[in-house]
Coordinates of C-alpha atoms (C1' of nucleotides) in Angstrom, one line a residue:
Chain A
M1 CA 3.1 -4.7 6.8
D2 CA 0.8 -7.3 8.0
T3 CA -0.4 -9.7 5.3
T4 CA -2.2 -12.0 7.6
V5 CA -6.0 -12.1 7.6
E6 CA -6.4 -11.0 11.2
A7 CA -5.3 -7.4 12.0
K8 CA -3.1 -6.9 15.0
R9 CA -4.8 -6.0 18.3
Y10 CA -3.2 -2.9 19.8
K11 CA -3.1 -1.9 23.5
R12 CA -3.4 1.7 24.6
S13 CA -0.4 3.5 25.5
R14 CA 0.0 7.1 26.9
Q15 CA 2.7 7.8 24.5
R16 CA 0.7 6.9 21.4
E17 CA -2.4 8.8 22.5
R18 CA -0.2 11.9 23.1
I19 CA 1.5 11.5 19.8
L20 CA -1.9 11.6 17.9
D21 CA -3.0 14.3 20.2
T22 CA 0.0 16.5 19.4
L23 CA -0.5 15.8 15.7
R24 CA -4.2 16.8 15.9
R25 CA -3.4 20.1 17.7
T26 CA -1.1 21.4 14.9
D27 CA -1.4 22.1 11.2
S28 CA 2.3 22.3 10.6
H29 CA 2.7 18.7 9.3
P30 CA 5.6 18.0 11.7
T31 CA 8.3 15.6 11.5
A32 CA 9.0 12.7 13.8
A33 CA 11.8 14.7 15.5
W34 CA 9.5 17.8 16.1
I35 CA 6.8 15.6 17.8
Y36 CA 9.5 14.0 19.8
D37 CA 10.9 17.3 21.1
E38 CA 7.3 18.4 21.7
L39 CA 6.6 15.4 24.1
K40 CA 10.1 15.2 25.6
R41 CA 8.9 17.7 28.3
D42 CA 6.1 15.4 29.6
F43 CA 8.2 12.1 28.8
P44 CA 11.7 12.9 29.7
D45 CA 12.7 9.3 28.8
L46 CA 10.9 9.3 25.4
S47 CA 12.8 7.6 22.5
L48 CA 12.7 8.6 19.0
G49 CA 12.1 5.0 18.0
T50 CA 9.0 5.0 20.1
V51 CA 7.6 8.1 18.1
Y52 CA 8.3 6.2 14.8
R53 CA 6.9 3.0 16.0
N54 CA 3.7 4.8 17.1
L55 CA 3.4 6.9 13.9
N56 CA 3.6 3.7 11.9
I57 CA 0.8 2.2 14.0
L58 CA -1.3 5.2 13.7
H59 CA -0.8 5.1 10.0
D60 CA -1.9 1.4 10.1
Q61 CA -5.0 2.5 11.8
G62 CA -5.6 5.1 9.0
L63 CA -5.4 7.9 11.7
V64 CA -2.4 9.5 10.2
R65 CA -1.2 10.4 6.6
V66 CA 2.5 10.2 5.6
L67 CA 3.3 13.1 3.3
Q68 CA 6.8 12.3 2.0
S69 CA 8.4 8.9 2.4
G70 CA 12.0 9.6 3.2
S71 CA 12.8 5.9 3.4
T72 CA 12.2 5.2 -0.3
F73 CA 14.5 5.7 -3.3
D74 CA 15.0 8.8 -5.3
R75 CA 13.7 8.4 -8.8
F76 CA 14.9 10.3 -11.8
D77 CA 13.3 11.4 -15.0
A78 CA 15.0 13.0 -18.0
D79 CA 11.5 14.1 -19.3
T80 CA 11.4 17.6 -18.0
S81 CA 8.2 18.5 -19.7
V82 CA 4.9 18.8 -17.6
H83 CA 3.5 15.4 -17.0
Y84 CA 2.3 13.4 -14.0
H85 CA 3.0 10.0 -12.7
F86 CA 1.1 6.8 -11.7
V87 CA 2.8 4.8 -8.8
C88 CA 1.9 1.2 -8.3
Q89 CA 1.6 0.6 -4.6
A90 CA 2.3 -3.1 -4.9
C91 CA 5.5 -3.0 -7.1
G92 CA 6.6 0.6 -6.9
K93 CA 6.7 1.1 -10.7
V94 CA 6.2 4.5 -12.0
E95 CA 4.4 5.1 -15.2
D96 CA 4.0 8.6 -17.0
V97 CA 0.4 10.1 -17.1
A98 CA -0.8 12.6 -19.6
F99 CA -3.6 13.9 -17.5
P100 CA -5.4 17.1 -18.7
L101 CA -5.2 19.5 -15.9
P102 CA -5.8 23.2 -16.5
H103 CA -2.6 24.7 -18.1
D104 CA -2.7 27.7 -15.7
L105 CA -3.1 25.7 -12.7
D106 CA -0.1 27.3 -11.0
E107 CA -1.3 30.9 -11.9
R108 CA -4.7 29.9 -10.3
A109 CA -3.3 28.3 -7.2
S110 CA -1.0 31.4 -7.0
A111 CA -3.9 33.8 -7.1
M112 CA -6.0 31.6 -4.8
L113 CA -3.3 31.2 -2.3
G114 CA -1.8 34.6 -2.4
R115 CA 1.6 33.0 -2.6
V116 CA 4.3 32.6 -5.3
V117 CA 3.5 29.2 -6.9
T118 CA 6.3 27.9 -9.3
G119 CA 5.0 24.7 -9.9
H120 CA 3.2 21.4 -8.8
R121 CA 3.4 17.7 -8.8
L122 CA 0.5 15.2 -9.0
D123 CA 0.8 11.6 -8.3
F124 CA -1.9 9.0 -8.8
F125 CA -1.6 5.7 -6.7
G126 CA -3.1 2.4 -7.3
L127 CA -2.4 -1.0 -8.9
C128 CA -0.7 -1.4 -12.3
N129 CA -2.2 -4.1 -14.5
P130 CA 0.1 -6.9 -13.6
C131 CA -0.2 -6.4 -10.0
S132 CA -3.9 -5.9 -10.3
S133 CA -4.4 -9.3 -11.7
A134 CA -1.8 -10.9 -9.4
E135 CA -3.5 -9.7 -6.2
S136 CA -6.8 -11.0 -5.2
A137 CA -7.4 -10.0 -1.5
D138 CA -5.0 -7.2 -0.7
P139 CA -4.8 -5.3 2.4
V140 CA -6.0 -1.6 2.1
E141 CA -2.8 0.4 2.8
T142 CA -4.2 3.8 2.0
G143 CA -1.8 6.8 1.5
K144 CA 1.2 4.8 2.1
L145 CA 3.3 7.1 0.0
Chain B
M1 CA 23.4 24.2 -3.7
D2 CA 25.4 27.1 -5.3
T3 CA 24.4 30.4 -3.9
T4 CA 27.1 32.4 -5.6
V5 CA 26.3 34.6 -8.4
E6 CA 28.4 32.7 -11.0
A7 CA 27.2 29.3 -12.1
K8 CA 29.7 26.5 -11.9
R9 CA 31.6 25.5 -15.1
Y10 CA 31.3 21.9 -15.7
K11 CA 33.7 19.8 -17.7
R12 CA 32.5 17.0 -19.9
S13 CA 32.8 13.5 -18.6
R14 CA 32.1 10.2 -20.3
Q15 CA 30.2 8.9 -17.1
R16 CA 27.9 11.9 -17.0
E17 CA 27.0 11.8 -20.7
R18 CA 26.2 8.1 -20.4
I19 CA 24.1 8.5 -17.3
L20 CA 22.0 11.3 -19.0
D21 CA 22.0 9.0 -22.1
T22 CA 20.8 6.1 -20.2
L23 CA 18.1 8.1 -18.4
R24 CA 16.8 9.4 -21.8
R25 CA 16.6 5.9 -23.3
T26 CA 14.2 4.6 -20.6
D27 CA 10.8 5.6 -19.3
S28 CA 11.1 3.5 -16.1
H29 CA 12.0 6.5 -14.0
P30 CA 15.0 4.5 -12.5
T31 CA 16.8 4.8 -9.2
A32 CA 20.5 5.8 -9.0
A33 CA 21.2 2.1 -8.3
W34 CA 19.5 1.0 -11.4
I35 CA 21.6 3.5 -13.5
Y36 CA 24.7 2.2 -11.7
D37 CA 24.1 -1.4 -12.5
E38 CA 23.2 -0.5 -16.1
L39 CA 26.6 1.4 -16.7
K40 CA 28.7 -0.9 -14.5
R41 CA 29.1 -3.1 -17.6
D42 CA 30.9 -0.3 -19.7
F43 CA 32.5 1.3 -16.5
P44 CA 33.7 -1.6 -14.3
D45 CA 35.2 0.7 -11.8
L46 CA 32.1 3.0 -11.7
S47 CA 31.1 4.2 -8.3
L48 CA 27.7 4.8 -6.9
G49 CA 29.0 8.2 -5.5
T50 CA 29.8 9.2 -9.1
V51 CA 26.1 8.5 -10.3
Y52 CA 24.8 10.4 -7.4
R53 CA 27.1 13.4 -8.0
N54 CA 26.5 13.5 -11.8
L55 CA 22.6 13.1 -11.2
N56 CA 22.8 16.2 -8.9
I57 CA 24.8 18.1 -11.7
L58 CA 22.3 17.1 -14.3
H59 CA 19.5 18.2 -12.0
D60 CA 21.4 21.5 -11.4
Q61 CA 21.5 21.8 -15.3
G62 CA 17.7 21.3 -15.5
L63 CA 18.2 18.2 -17.5
V64 CA 16.7 15.9 -15.0
R65 CA 13.8 15.8 -12.6
V66 CA 13.9 14.3 -9.2
L67 CA 10.6 12.5 -8.6
Q68 CA 10.9 11.7 -4.8
S69 CA 13.3 13.2 -2.4
G70 CA 14.4 10.2 -0.3
S71 CA 16.8 12.4 1.7
T72 CA 14.2 14.7 3.3
F73 CA 12.1 14.1 6.4
D74 CA 8.9 12.2 6.5
R75 CA 6.0 14.5 7.6
F76 CA 2.9 13.4 9.1
D77 CA -0.6 14.8 9.0
A78 CA -3.6 13.8 11.2
D79 CA -6.1 15.4 8.9
T80 CA -7.0 12.4 6.7
S81 CA -9.6 14.2 4.7
V82 CA -8.8 15.0 0.9
H83 CA -6.7 18.1 0.8
Y84 CA -3.5 19.3 -0.8
H85 CA -0.3 20.9 0.1
F86 CA 1.8 23.8 -0.4
V87 CA 5.6 23.3 0.1
C88 CA 7.8 26.3 0.5
Q89 CA 11.1 25.6 -1.4
A90 CA 13.0 27.9 0.8
C91 CA 12.0 26.9 4.4
G92 CA 10.4 23.6 3.8
K93 CA 7.2 24.6 5.4
V94 CA 4.1 22.6 4.6
E95 CA 0.7 24.3 4.4
D96 CA -2.7 22.8 3.8
V97 CA -4.4 23.9 0.5
A98 CA -8.1 23.6 -0.2
F99 CA -7.8 23.5 -3.9
P100 CA -11.0 22.7 -5.9
L101 CA -10.2 19.6 -8.1
P102 CA -12.9 17.3 -9.5
H103 CA -14.3 15.2 -6.8
D104 CA -14.2 12.2 -9.1
L105 CA -10.6 12.7 -10.1
D106 CA -9.6 9.2 -9.2
E107 CA -12.5 7.6 -11.1
R108 CA -11.6 9.7 -14.2
A109 CA -8.0 8.8 -14.1
S110 CA -9.0 5.2 -13.4
A111 CA -11.0 5.1 -16.5
M112 CA -8.6 7.1 -18.7
L113 CA -5.5 5.0 -17.6
G114 CA -7.3 1.6 -17.5
R115 CA -5.8 1.1 -14.2
V116 CA -7.0 0.8 -10.6
V117 CA -6.5 4.3 -9.2
T118 CA -7.1 4.5 -5.5
G119 CA -5.9 7.9 -4.7
H120 CA -3.8 10.8 -5.7
R121 CA -1.6 13.5 -4.1
L122 CA -1.1 17.0 -5.3
D123 CA 1.7 19.3 -4.0
F124 CA 2.3 23.0 -5.0
F125 CA 5.7 24.5 -4.7
G126 CA 6.9 28.0 -4.4
L127 CA 7.7 30.5 -1.6
C128 CA 5.6 31.2 1.4
N129 CA 5.0 34.8 2.3
P130 CA 7.9 35.2 4.8
C131 CA 10.4 33.7 2.5
S132 CA 9.2 35.6 -0.5
S133 CA 9.8 38.9 1.1
A134 CA 13.1 37.9 2.6
E135 CA 14.6 36.6 -0.7
S136 CA 15.4 39.2 -3.5
A137 CA 17.7 37.4 -6.1
D138 CA 17.2 33.8 -5.7
P139 CA 18.4 30.9 -7.9
V140 CA 15.7 29.0 -10.0
E141 CA 16.0 25.6 -8.4
T142 CA 13.1 24.2 -10.4
G143 CA 11.5 20.8 -9.6
K144 CA 13.8 20.2 -6.6
L145 CA 11.2 18.0 -4.8
Chain C
dT1 C1' 48.8 24.0 -15.6
dT2 C1' 44.3 24.6 -13.3
dA3 C1' 40.4 22.9 -11.8
dA4 C1' 36.6 19.5 -12.4
dT5 C1' 35.9 14.5 -12.1
dT6 C1' 36.6 9.8 -10.3
dG7 C1' 36.8 5.6 -7.4
dC8 C1' 37.1 4.4 -2.9
dA9 C1' 35.6 4.3 1.7
dA10 C1' 34.0 6.5 5.6
dA11 C1' 30.6 9.5 7.2
dC12 C1' 25.9 11.3 7.5
dG13 C1' 21.0 11.1 8.8
dG14 C1' 16.5 9.7 9.1
dT15 C1' 14.3 5.3 10.1
dT16 C1' 14.0 0.6 11.8
dT17 C1' 15.0 -3.2 14.8
dG18 C1' 16.7 -6.5 18.7
dC19 C1' 16.6 -6.9 23.4
dC20 C1' 14.8 -6.9 27.9
dA21 C1' 12.2 -4.6 31.4
dC22 C1' 7.6 -2.6 32.0
dG23 C1' 2.6 -1.7 31.3
dT24 C1' -1.9 -3.1 29.8
dT25 C1' -5.6 -6.2 29.6
Chain D
dA1 C1' -0.1 -14.8 32.7
dA2 C1' 0.1 -13.1 28.0
dC3 C1' 1.6 -10.2 25.0
dG4 C1' 2.0 -5.4 23.3
dT5 C1' 4.9 -1.3 24.4
dG6 C1' 8.9 1.7 25.9
dG7 C1' 13.8 2.8 26.2
dC8 C1' 18.2 2.2 24.7
dA9 C1' 21.5 1.4 21.4
dA10 C1' 23.0 -0.8 17.3
dA11 C1' 21.9 -1.7 12.7
dC12 C1' 20.1 -0.3 8.3
dC13 C1' 20.2 2.0 3.8
dG14 C1' 20.1 5.5 0.5
dT15 C1' 22.9 9.5 -0.1
dT16 C1' 26.8 12.7 0.6
dT17 C1' 31.6 13.7 1.2
dG18 C1' 36.8 13.9 2.1
dC19 C1' 40.8 12.5 -0.2
dA20 C1' 44.4 11.4 -3.6
dA21 C1' 44.9 10.3 -8.4
dT22 C1' 43.2 11.1 -13.1
dT23 C1' 41.3 13.8 -16.8
dA24 C1' 39.4 17.6 -19.4
dA25 C1' 40.3 22.3 -21.0

DNA sequence: TTAATTGCAAACGGTTTGCCACGTT
DNA sequence: AACGTGGCAAACCGTTTGCAATTAA
C-alpha cells in the first residue's frame, strides 16, 4: 500500500476497463479466475497476474470491494458462543464484541430471503486504541478486508 | 470433510489437548503459527502440519470456530454501496442481501466500544434454494467460514 | 493388533512479483 | 521520452497431504 502523500497516477488500460466493466455487469461476486476466463476470449494473451494487479488498483481507487481476503491468516476461536469481532485495520488484532443484535436475526433473515439461514457473521473494522493514537495521518484504505 | 454416515472416532492426543487448552486460555484469536510457537516449547518436535490437522479436527468437533478462511478465493464486488451477503455453504455462491440494519450502526458500535469504527461486514450463511432442494441429509458443518 | 496421530517434507493453490517489451500520455 | 502496464514465469506463503514410525485403545 502507498504510504506517500501523493497518490499514484494511473494510466488507462483496455484490460482494466474491461475488468471493471465485467465486474459491473454481474452480481455473482466473481473470483479473479472467473474474470480471467471471461476476458480470455477478447484478450487471448491475458494473464492472471494482470487481473490481480488491476483488481488491486481498482480496489485502491475505491471502485471495487474485496469480500474475502484469501491471503491472510486463518484465525481460531475456542469461544463458540454467539459474539462478533472488531478487527483493527492497522495491526490486524481481533477483539471480541458483545453487540446487541436481534436474537432472532437468522430467523428474520431466513423469512426475508426465503432461504435456509443457519448463521451469520458480523465484523467491525477500525482502529484499536493503541493504533488510533499512534497514527496521525493515515490513508483511507476502506474495505480492505 | 466426512460425508459418510458414521462420524470418525478420534483418539486422544497430548498435542490436540494442549492446542485446545492454549486456544481457551487466550482471547487473541490466534493464528495456527502462533499456537505452534506457543507449544513448541513443550513439544520441541512439534510440526505445523500437526497444528493444522488438529485445529481441523477440533473444528469438526465444534470446539473451535474459524474466523477467516484463508484457503478460499478472494471475491470481488463492484457495488460499493452498503449491503450484505448471503453465502451458500454448499456451492459457495454469494448473493446480495438488502437487510435493514440501523444506518448508524458504525457510530453506535464506535460509541459502545470506545474505538474508531470505520465500517462493518455482515454475512449470512445457509443453503441457497437449488442446494437446499438437492441436499436431503447433510452434515451440520456449523461456522465453517 | 488395529487404526489414529505425528513429524517431516513435498505438494498445493491462490496471489504476488521481477523482468522486459509494449502502450499511454 | 517517461513511466505505467501487460505477459510470462518464478516466487511466495499459508495450508494440505503422503509416508513411515509412533502411540492410543
